[in-house]
Short mmCIF file of C-alpha atoms in Angstrom, two decimals:
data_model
loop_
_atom_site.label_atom_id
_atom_site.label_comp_id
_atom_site.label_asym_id
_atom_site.label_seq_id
_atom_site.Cartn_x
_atom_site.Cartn_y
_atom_site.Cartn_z
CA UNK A 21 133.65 76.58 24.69
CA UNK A 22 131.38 78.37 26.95
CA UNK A 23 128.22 76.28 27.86
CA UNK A 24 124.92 77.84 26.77
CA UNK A 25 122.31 79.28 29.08
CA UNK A 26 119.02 77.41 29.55
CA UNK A 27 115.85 79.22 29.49
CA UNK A 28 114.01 80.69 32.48
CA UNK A 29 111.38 78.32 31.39
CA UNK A 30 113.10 75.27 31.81
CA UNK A 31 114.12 76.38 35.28
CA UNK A 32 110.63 76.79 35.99
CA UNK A 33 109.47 73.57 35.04
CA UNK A 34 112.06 71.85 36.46
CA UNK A 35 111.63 73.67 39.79
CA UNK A 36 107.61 72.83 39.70
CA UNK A 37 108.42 69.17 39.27
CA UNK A 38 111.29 68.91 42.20
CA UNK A 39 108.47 70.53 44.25
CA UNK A 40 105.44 68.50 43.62
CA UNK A 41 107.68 65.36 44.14
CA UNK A 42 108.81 67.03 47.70
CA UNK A 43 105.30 67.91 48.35
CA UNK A 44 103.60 64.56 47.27
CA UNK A 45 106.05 62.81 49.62
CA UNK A 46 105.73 65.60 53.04
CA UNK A 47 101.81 65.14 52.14
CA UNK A 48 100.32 62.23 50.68
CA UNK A 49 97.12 63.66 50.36
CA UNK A 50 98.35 65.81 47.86
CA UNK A 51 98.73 62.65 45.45
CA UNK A 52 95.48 61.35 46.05
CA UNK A 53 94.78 65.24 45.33
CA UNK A 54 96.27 65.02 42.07
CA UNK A 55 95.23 61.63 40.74
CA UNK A 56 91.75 62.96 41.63
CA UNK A 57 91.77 66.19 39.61
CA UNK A 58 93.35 64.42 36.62
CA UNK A 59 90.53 61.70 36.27
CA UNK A 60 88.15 64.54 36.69
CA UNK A 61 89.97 66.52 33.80
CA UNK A 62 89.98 63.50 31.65
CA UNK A 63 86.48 62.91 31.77
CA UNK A 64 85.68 66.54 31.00
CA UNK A 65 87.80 66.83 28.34
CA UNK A 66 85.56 63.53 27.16
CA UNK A 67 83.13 64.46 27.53
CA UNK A 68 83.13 67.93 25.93
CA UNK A 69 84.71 67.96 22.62
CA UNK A 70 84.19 71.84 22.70
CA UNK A 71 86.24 72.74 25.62
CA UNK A 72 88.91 70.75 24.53
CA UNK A 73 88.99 72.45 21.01
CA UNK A 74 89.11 75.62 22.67
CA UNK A 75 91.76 74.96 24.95
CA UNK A 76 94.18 73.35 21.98
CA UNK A 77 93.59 76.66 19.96
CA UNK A 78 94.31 78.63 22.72
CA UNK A 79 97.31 76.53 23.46
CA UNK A 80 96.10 76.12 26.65
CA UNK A 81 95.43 72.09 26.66
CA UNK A 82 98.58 71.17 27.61
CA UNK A 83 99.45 73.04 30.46
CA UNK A 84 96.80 71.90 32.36
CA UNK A 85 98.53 68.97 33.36
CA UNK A 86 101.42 70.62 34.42
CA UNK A 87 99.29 73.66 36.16
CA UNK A 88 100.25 74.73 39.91
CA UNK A 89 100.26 76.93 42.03
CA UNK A 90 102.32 77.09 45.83
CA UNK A 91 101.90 79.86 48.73
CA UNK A 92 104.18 80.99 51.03
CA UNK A 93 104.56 83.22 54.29
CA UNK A 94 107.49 85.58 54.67
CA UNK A 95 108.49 86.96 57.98
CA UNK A 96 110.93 90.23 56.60
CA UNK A 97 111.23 92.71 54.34
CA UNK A 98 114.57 90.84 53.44
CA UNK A 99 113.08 87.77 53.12
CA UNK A 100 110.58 89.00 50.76
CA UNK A 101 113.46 90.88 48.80
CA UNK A 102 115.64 87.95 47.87
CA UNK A 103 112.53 85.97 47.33
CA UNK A 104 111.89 88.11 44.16
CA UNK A 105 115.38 87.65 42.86
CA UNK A 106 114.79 84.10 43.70
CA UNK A 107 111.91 83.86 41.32
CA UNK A 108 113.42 85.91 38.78
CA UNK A 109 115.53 83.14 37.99
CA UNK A 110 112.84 80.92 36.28
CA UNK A 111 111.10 83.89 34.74
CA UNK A 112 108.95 84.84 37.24
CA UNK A 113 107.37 88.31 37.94
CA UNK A 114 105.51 89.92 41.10
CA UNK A 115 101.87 90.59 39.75
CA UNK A 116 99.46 92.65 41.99
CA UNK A 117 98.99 93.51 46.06
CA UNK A 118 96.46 92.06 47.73
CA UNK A 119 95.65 93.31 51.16
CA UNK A 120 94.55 90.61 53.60
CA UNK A 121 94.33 92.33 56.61
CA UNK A 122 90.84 93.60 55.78
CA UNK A 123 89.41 89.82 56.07
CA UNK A 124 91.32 89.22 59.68
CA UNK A 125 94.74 87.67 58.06
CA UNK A 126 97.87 89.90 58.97
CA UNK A 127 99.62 89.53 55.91
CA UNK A 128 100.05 91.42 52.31
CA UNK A 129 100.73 89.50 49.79
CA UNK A 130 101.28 89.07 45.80
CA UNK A 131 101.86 86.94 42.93
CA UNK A 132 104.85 85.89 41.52
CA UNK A 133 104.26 84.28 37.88
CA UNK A 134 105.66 84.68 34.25
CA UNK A 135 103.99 87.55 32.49
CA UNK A 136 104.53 86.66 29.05
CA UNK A 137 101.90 84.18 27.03
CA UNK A 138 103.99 81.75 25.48
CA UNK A 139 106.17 81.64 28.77
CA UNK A 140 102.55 80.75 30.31
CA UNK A 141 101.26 78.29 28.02
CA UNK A 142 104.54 76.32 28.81
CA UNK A 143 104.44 76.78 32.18
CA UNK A 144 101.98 78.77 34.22
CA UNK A 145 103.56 78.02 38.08
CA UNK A 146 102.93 81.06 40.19
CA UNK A 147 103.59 81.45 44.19
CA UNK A 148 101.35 83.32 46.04
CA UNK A 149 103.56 85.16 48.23
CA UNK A 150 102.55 86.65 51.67
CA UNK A 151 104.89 89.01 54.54
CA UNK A 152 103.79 88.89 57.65
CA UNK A 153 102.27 92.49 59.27
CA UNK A 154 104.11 92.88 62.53
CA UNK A 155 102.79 96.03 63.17
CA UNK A 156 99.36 94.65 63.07
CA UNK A 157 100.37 92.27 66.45
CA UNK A 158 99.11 94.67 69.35
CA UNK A 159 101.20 93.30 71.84
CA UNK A 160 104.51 95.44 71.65
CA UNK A 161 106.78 92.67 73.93
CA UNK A 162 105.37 90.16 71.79
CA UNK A 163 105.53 92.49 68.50
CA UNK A 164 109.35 93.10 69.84
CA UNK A 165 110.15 88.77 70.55
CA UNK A 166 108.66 88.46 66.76
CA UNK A 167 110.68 90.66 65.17
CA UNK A 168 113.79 89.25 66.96
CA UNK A 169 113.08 85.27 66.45
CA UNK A 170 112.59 86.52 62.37
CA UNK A 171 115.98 88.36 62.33
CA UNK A 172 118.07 85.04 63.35
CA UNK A 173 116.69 83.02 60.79
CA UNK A 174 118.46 82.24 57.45
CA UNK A 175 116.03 81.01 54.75
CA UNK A 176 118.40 80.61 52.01
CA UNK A 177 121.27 78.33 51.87
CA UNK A 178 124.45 80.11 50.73
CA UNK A 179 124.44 78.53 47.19
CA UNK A 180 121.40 79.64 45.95
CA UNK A 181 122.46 82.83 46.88
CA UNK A 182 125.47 82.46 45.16
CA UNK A 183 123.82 80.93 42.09
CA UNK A 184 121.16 84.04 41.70
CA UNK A 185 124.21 86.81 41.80
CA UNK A 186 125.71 84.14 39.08
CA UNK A 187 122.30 84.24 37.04
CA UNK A 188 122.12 88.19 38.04
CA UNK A 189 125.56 88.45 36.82
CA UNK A 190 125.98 86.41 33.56
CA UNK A 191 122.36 86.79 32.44
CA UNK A 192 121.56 83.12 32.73
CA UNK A 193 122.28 79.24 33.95
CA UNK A 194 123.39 76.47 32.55
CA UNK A 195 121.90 73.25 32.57
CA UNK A 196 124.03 71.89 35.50
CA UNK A 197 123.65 74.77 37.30
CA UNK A 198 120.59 74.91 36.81
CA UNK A 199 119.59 71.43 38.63
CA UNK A 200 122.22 72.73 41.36
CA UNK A 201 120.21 75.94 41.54
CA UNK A 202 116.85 73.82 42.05
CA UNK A 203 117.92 71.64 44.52
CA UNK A 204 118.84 74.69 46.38
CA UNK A 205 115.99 76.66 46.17
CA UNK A 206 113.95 73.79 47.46
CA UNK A 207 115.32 73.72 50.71
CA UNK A 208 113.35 77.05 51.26
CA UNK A 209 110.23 75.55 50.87
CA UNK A 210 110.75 72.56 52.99
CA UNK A 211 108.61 71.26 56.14
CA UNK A 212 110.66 71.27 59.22
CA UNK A 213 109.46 69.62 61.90
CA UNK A 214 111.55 71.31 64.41
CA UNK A 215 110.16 74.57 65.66
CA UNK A 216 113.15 77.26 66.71
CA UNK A 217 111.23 78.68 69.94
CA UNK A 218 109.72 77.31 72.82
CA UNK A 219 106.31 75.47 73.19
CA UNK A 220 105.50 78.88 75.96
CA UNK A 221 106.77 81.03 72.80
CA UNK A 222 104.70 79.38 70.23
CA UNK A 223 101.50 79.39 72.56
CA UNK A 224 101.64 83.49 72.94
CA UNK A 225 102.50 83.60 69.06
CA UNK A 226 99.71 81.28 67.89
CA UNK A 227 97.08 83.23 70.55
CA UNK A 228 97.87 86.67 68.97
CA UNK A 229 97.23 84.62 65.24
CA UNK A 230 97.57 81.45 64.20
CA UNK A 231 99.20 82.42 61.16
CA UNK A 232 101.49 84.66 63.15
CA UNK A 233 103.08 81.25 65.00
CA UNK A 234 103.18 79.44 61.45
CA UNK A 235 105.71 82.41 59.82
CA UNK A 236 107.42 83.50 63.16
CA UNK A 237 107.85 79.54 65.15
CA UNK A 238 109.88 77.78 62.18
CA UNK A 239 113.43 77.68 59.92
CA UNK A 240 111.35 78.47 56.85
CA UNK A 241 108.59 79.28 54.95
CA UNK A 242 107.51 76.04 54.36
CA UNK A 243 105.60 75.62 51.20
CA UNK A 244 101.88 75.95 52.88
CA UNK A 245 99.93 74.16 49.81
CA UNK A 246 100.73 72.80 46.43
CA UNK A 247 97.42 73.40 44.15
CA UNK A 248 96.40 71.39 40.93
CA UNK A 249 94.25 73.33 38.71
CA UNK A 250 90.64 71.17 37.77
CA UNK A 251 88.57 71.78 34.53
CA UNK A 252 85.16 70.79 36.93
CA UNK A 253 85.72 72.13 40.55
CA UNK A 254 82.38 71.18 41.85
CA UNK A 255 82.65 67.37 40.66
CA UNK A 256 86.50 67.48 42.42
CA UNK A 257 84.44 68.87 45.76
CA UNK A 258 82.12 66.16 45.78
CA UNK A 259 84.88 63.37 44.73
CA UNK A 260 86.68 64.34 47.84
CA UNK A 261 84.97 62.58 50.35
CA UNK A 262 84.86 59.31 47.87
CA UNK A 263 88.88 59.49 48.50
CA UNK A 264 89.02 59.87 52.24
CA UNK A 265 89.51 64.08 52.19
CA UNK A 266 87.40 66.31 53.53
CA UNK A 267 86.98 69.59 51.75
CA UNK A 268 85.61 72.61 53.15
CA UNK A 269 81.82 73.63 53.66
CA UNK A 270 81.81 75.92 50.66
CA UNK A 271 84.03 76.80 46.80
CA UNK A 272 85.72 80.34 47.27
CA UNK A 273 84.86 82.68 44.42
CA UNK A 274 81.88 82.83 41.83
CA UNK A 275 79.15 80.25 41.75
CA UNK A 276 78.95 77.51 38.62
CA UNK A 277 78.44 78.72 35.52
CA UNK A 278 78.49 78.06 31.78
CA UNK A 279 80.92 80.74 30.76
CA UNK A 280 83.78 80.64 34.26
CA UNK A 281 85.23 83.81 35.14
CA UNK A 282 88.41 84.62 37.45
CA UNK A 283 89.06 81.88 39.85
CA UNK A 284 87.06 78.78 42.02
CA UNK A 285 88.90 77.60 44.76
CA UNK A 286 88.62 74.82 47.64
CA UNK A 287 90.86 72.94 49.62
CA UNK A 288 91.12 70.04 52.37
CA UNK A 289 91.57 71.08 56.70
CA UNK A 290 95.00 71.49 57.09
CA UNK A 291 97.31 68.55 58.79
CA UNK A 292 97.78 68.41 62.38
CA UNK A 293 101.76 67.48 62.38
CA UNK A 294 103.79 66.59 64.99
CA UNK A 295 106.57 69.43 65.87
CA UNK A 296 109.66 69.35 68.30
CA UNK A 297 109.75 72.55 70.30
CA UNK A 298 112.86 73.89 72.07
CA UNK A 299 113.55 75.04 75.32
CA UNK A 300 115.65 75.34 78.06
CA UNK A 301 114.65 72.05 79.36
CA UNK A 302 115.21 70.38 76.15
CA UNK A 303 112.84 69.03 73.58
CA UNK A 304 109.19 69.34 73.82
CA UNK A 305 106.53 67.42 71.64
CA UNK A 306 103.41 68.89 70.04
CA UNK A 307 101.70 69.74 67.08
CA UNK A 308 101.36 72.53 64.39
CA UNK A 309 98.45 73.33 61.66
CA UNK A 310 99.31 74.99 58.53
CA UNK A 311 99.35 72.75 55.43
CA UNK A 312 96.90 71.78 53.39
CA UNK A 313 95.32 70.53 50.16
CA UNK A 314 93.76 73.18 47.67
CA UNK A 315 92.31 72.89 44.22
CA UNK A 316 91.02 75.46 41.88
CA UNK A 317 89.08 76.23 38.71
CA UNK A 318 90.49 78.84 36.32
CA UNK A 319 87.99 80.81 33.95
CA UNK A 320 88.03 84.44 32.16
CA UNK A 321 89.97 87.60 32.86
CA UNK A 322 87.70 90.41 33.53
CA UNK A 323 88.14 94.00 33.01
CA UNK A 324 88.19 96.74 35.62
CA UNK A 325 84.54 96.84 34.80
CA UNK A 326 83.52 93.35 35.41
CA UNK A 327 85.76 93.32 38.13
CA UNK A 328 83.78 95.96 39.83
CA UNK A 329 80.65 94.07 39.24
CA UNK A 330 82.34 91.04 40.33
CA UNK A 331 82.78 92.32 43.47
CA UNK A 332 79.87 94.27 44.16
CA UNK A 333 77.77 90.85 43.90
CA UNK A 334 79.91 88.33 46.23
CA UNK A 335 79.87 91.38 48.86
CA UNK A 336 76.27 91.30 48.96
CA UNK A 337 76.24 87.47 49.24
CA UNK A 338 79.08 87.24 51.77
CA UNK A 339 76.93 90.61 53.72
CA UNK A 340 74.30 88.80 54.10
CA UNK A 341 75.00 84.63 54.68
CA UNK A 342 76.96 83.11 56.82
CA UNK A 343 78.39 79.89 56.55
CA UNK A 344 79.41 77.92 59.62
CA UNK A 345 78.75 77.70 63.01
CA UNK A 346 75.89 79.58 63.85
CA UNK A 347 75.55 80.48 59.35
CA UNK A 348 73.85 79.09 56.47
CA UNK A 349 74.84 75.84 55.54
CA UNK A 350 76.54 75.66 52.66
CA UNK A 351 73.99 75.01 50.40
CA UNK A 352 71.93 78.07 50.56
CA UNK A 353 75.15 80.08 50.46
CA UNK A 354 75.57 77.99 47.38
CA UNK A 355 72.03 78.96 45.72
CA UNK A 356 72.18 82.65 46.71
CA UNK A 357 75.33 83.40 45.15
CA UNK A 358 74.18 81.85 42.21
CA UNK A 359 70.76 83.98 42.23
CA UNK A 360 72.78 86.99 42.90
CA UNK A 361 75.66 85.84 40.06
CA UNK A 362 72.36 86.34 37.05
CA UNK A 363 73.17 89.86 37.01
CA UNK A 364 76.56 89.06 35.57
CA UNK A 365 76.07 87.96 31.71
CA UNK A 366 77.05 83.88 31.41
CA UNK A 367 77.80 84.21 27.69
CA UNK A 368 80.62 85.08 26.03
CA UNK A 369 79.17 87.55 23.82
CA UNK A 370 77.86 89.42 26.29
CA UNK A 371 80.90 89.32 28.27
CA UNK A 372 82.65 90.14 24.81
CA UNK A 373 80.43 93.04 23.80
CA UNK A 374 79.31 94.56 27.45
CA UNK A 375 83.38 95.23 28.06
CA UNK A 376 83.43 93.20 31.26
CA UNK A 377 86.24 90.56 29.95
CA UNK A 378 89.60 90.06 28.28
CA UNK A 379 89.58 88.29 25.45
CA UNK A 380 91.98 87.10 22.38
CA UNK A 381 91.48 87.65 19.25
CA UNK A 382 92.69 85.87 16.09
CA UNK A 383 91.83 85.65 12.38
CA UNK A 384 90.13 82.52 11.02
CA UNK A 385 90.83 80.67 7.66
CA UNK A 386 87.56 82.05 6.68
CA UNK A 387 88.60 85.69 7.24
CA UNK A 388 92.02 85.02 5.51
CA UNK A 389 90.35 83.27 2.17
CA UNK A 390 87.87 86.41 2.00
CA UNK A 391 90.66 88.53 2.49
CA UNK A 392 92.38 87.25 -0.37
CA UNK A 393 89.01 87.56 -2.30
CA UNK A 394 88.76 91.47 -1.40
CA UNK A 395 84.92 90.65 0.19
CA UNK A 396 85.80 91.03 3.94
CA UNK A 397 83.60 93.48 5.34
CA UNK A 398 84.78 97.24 6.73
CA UNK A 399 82.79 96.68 10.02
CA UNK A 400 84.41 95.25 12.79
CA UNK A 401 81.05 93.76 14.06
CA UNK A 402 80.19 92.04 10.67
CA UNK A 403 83.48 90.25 10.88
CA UNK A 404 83.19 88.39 13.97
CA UNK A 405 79.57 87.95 12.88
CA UNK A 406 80.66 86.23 9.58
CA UNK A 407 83.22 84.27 11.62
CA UNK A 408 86.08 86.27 9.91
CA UNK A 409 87.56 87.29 13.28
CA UNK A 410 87.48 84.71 16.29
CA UNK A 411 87.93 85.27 19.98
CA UNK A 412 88.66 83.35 23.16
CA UNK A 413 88.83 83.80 26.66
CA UNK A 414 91.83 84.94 28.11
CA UNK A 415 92.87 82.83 31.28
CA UNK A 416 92.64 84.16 34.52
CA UNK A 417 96.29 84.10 35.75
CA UNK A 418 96.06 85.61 39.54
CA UNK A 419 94.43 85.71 42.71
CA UNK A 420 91.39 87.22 44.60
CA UNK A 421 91.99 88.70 47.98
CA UNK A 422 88.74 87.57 49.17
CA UNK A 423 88.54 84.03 48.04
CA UNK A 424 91.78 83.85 49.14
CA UNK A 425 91.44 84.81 52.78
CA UNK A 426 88.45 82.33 52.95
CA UNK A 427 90.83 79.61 52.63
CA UNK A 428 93.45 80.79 55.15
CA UNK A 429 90.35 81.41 57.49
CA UNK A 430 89.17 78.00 57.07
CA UNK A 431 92.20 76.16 57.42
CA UNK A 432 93.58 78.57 60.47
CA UNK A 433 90.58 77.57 62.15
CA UNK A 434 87.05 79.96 62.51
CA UNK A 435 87.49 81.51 65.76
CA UNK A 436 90.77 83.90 64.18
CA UNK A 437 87.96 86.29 62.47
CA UNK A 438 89.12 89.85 63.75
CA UNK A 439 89.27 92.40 61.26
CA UNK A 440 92.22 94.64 61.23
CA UNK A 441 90.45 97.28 59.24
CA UNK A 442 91.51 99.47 56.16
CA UNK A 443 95.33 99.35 56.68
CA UNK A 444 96.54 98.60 53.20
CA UNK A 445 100.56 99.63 52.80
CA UNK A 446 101.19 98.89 49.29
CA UNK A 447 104.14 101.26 49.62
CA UNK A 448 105.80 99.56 52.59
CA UNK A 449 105.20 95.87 50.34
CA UNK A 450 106.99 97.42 47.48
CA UNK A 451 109.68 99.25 49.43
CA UNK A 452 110.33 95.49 51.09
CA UNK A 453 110.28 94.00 47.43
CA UNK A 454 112.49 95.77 46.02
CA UNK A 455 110.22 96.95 42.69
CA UNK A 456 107.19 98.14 41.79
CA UNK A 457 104.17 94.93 41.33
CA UNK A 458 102.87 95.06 37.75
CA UNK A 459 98.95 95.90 37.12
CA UNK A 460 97.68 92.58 36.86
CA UNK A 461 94.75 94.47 34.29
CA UNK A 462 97.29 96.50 32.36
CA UNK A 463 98.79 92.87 31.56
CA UNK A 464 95.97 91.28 30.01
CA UNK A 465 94.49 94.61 28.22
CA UNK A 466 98.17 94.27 26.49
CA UNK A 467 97.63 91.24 25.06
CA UNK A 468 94.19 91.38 24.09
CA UNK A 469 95.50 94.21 22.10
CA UNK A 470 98.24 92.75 21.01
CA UNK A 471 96.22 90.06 19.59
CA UNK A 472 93.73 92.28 17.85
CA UNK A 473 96.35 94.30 15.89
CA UNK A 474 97.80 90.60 14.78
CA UNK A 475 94.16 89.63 13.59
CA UNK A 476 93.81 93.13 11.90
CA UNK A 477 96.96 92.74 10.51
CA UNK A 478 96.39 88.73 9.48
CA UNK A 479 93.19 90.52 7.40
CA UNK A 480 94.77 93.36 5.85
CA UNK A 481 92.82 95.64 8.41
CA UNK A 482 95.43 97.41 10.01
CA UNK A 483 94.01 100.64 9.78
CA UNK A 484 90.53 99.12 10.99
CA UNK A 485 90.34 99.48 14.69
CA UNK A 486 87.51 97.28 16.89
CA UNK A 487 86.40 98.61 20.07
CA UNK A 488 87.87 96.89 22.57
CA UNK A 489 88.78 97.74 26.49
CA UNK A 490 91.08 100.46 27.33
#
């Protein structure tokens, strides 16, 4: 008998634990990291009954525990390619472009994550994936020695390759397989502490951009930082120091709030590690900075709308303070962005009603009993009044392009702040991909619809429409 496929799902989870283990031994910061965030969850969810209500009716409670997210670098448009089929094989989907160049950071980048909610609520691992912008090095010899080092290189061992043309081919793994197929992938992601050019090599790379040397100097792709998601980002921040890390000055993203939107994110200096460089003269010892620790704090979707407002209110924060040398410290960049942040609504009503969030809807016992009665009300507005018809936040699931450029900045070092300008090339990105990135809003106007027209239906409302984001 043939032996049955196992779900995309259990590849992912499987692959998310063989890589915290790898990454908890290559960095043992990252399991102080961890046992840091989950006392800090624990005591939130302690201390507020609420949040952990809402979480277990969203089905949300208990993924947090098993909540990461990685990031890689990719040097080639090949690279990047097989990297998607790679992904595909435990369910996971590119989401978005983001465009880093514009904050000094020669890369592209998107998200690689399941799409579907119940695939999420088991497991919510996503990969922010990056290719390196060789047009964007000025230097054409060095632009040329780049592109040459990145065409030797072999990132994949021949069995996984061989195991995702099986999946491609037979529409699944089996169990075996499966661990075969993980063990595989994981050599991918894995620090090497032997760089494949020369210490002169690496110098000229790591001048042009210090991200440039980290992509171009090494075997792989090295998994750059392994990231625990916190239900109280600001109590992790100040816990850090307590535990021997040192964060950085300031949390990327919005300020604290009582209603969290998008994403918070921090994260510890990178490592200094000791690399082997190679040479004509035989081995030479140094060091190279790349990894480090990151956290984050997860809050509400917003629409295109709140997005835009979103955006319009960090930029004027970000115009106008500076933090670091010669900048604000980072308090004041703390209290302005939360003085500028009033003009976005912190309740979830007004979020709800002003169309600048996703939310999920679902019908209550209350609204089913009345419905059964015949006394539910015709107006949408009178149901969620009367706590017929409930709604909840829907998770933020990706990135911002911003927030995340702050972090490469600050763990690349401050003095790599030149701006490459406008030069988005979302075409080239997808050409390299091989497919099309999915609208990140699209997704979650889908299933806030989705679960409106199972509420409606849950009511005997079909035919009763609420106005709700397009």
């Amino acid at each position: 008998m043939p032996q049955a496929f196992i779900s995309t799902d259990r590849i992912r989870s499987l692959f998310t634990d063989a890589m915290s283990q790898m990454y908890r031994t290559e960095v043992p910061q990252y399991g102080t990291l961890i046992e840091l965030v989950a006392d800090v969850n624990a005591g939130c969810l302690e201390s507020n009954p609420d949040l952990r209500e809402r979480l277990a009716r969203a089905g949300e409670l208990e993924r947090i525990d098993v909540e990461r997210h990685g990031a890689i670098r990719l040097g080639t448009a090949e690279e990047l390619f097989t990297i998607r089929r790679l992904f595909a094989v435990m369910g996971m989907q590119a989401v978005g472009y983001y465009d880093l160049s514009v904050a000094g950071v020669p890369v592209h980048s998107t998200c690689f994550r399941p799409i579907d909610e119940a695939a999420l609520n088991i497991n919510p691992f996503r990969v922010f994936t990056s290719l390196l912008r060789l047009e964007l090095i000025e230097d054409e010899s060095l632009r040329r020695e780049a592109e040459a080092i990145l065409a030797k290189r072999r990132i994949y061992t021949p069995r996984a390759i061989a195991l995702i043309e099986r999946h491609e081919q037979n529409g699944g793994l089996t169990e075996a397989e499966a661990t075969e197929f993980v063990a595989e992938a994981l050599e991918t992601f894995r620090w090497h502490g032997e760089a494949t050019v020369s210490a002169e090599t690496y110098k000229r790379l790591h001048d042009a951009h210090r991200l440039i040397a980290d992509v171009v100097s090494f075997k792989g792709p090295h998994i750059n930082h392994l990231t625990p998601r916190t239900l109280d980002i600001d109590a992790v921040q100040a816990g850090m120091p307590e535990r021997g890390i040192t964060p950085k000055a300031v949390i990327e993203g919005p300020p604290r709030r009582q209603c969290d939107i998008l994403l918070r994110q921090t994260s510890f200096k990178a490592l200094e590690e000791a690399i082997v460089f190679s040479g004509d003269e035989g081995a030479v010892q140094g060091t190279h900075t790349a990894r480090f620790g990151e956290i984050e704090q997860r809050g509400v979707a917003l629409t295109a709308k709140g997005r835009a407002l979103y955006d319009r209110l960090l930029a004027s924060v970000r115009g106008e303070v500076q933090v670091g040398a010669g900048g604000a410290k980072a308090g004041a960049y703390d209290q302005e962005l939360a003085e500028r942040f009033n003009a976005l609504p912190d309740s979830w009503d007004e979020l709800r009603s002003q169309d600048l969030a996703f939310f999920r809807y679902s019908a209550t016992p209350a609204g089913i009993a009345a419905a059964i009665a015949g006394t539910l009300p015709r107006d949408p507005e009178a149901l969620l009044a009367k706590g017929y018809l409930a709604f909840a936040p829907i998770v933020y699931e990706d990135f911002l392009p911003v927030s995340a450029a702050g972090i490469f900045q600050s763990n690349l070092g401050t003095d790599q702040q030149q701006n490459y300008a406008t030069r988005s090339n979302r075409d080239a990105f997808e050409t390299a991909l091989g497919a099309t990135v999915q609208d990140e809003l699209a997704l979650y106007a889908e299933r806030q619809a989705a679960s409106l027209d199972a509420a409606m239906k849950a009511l005997g409302l079909a035919d009763l429409r609420l106005r709700t984001v397009a």
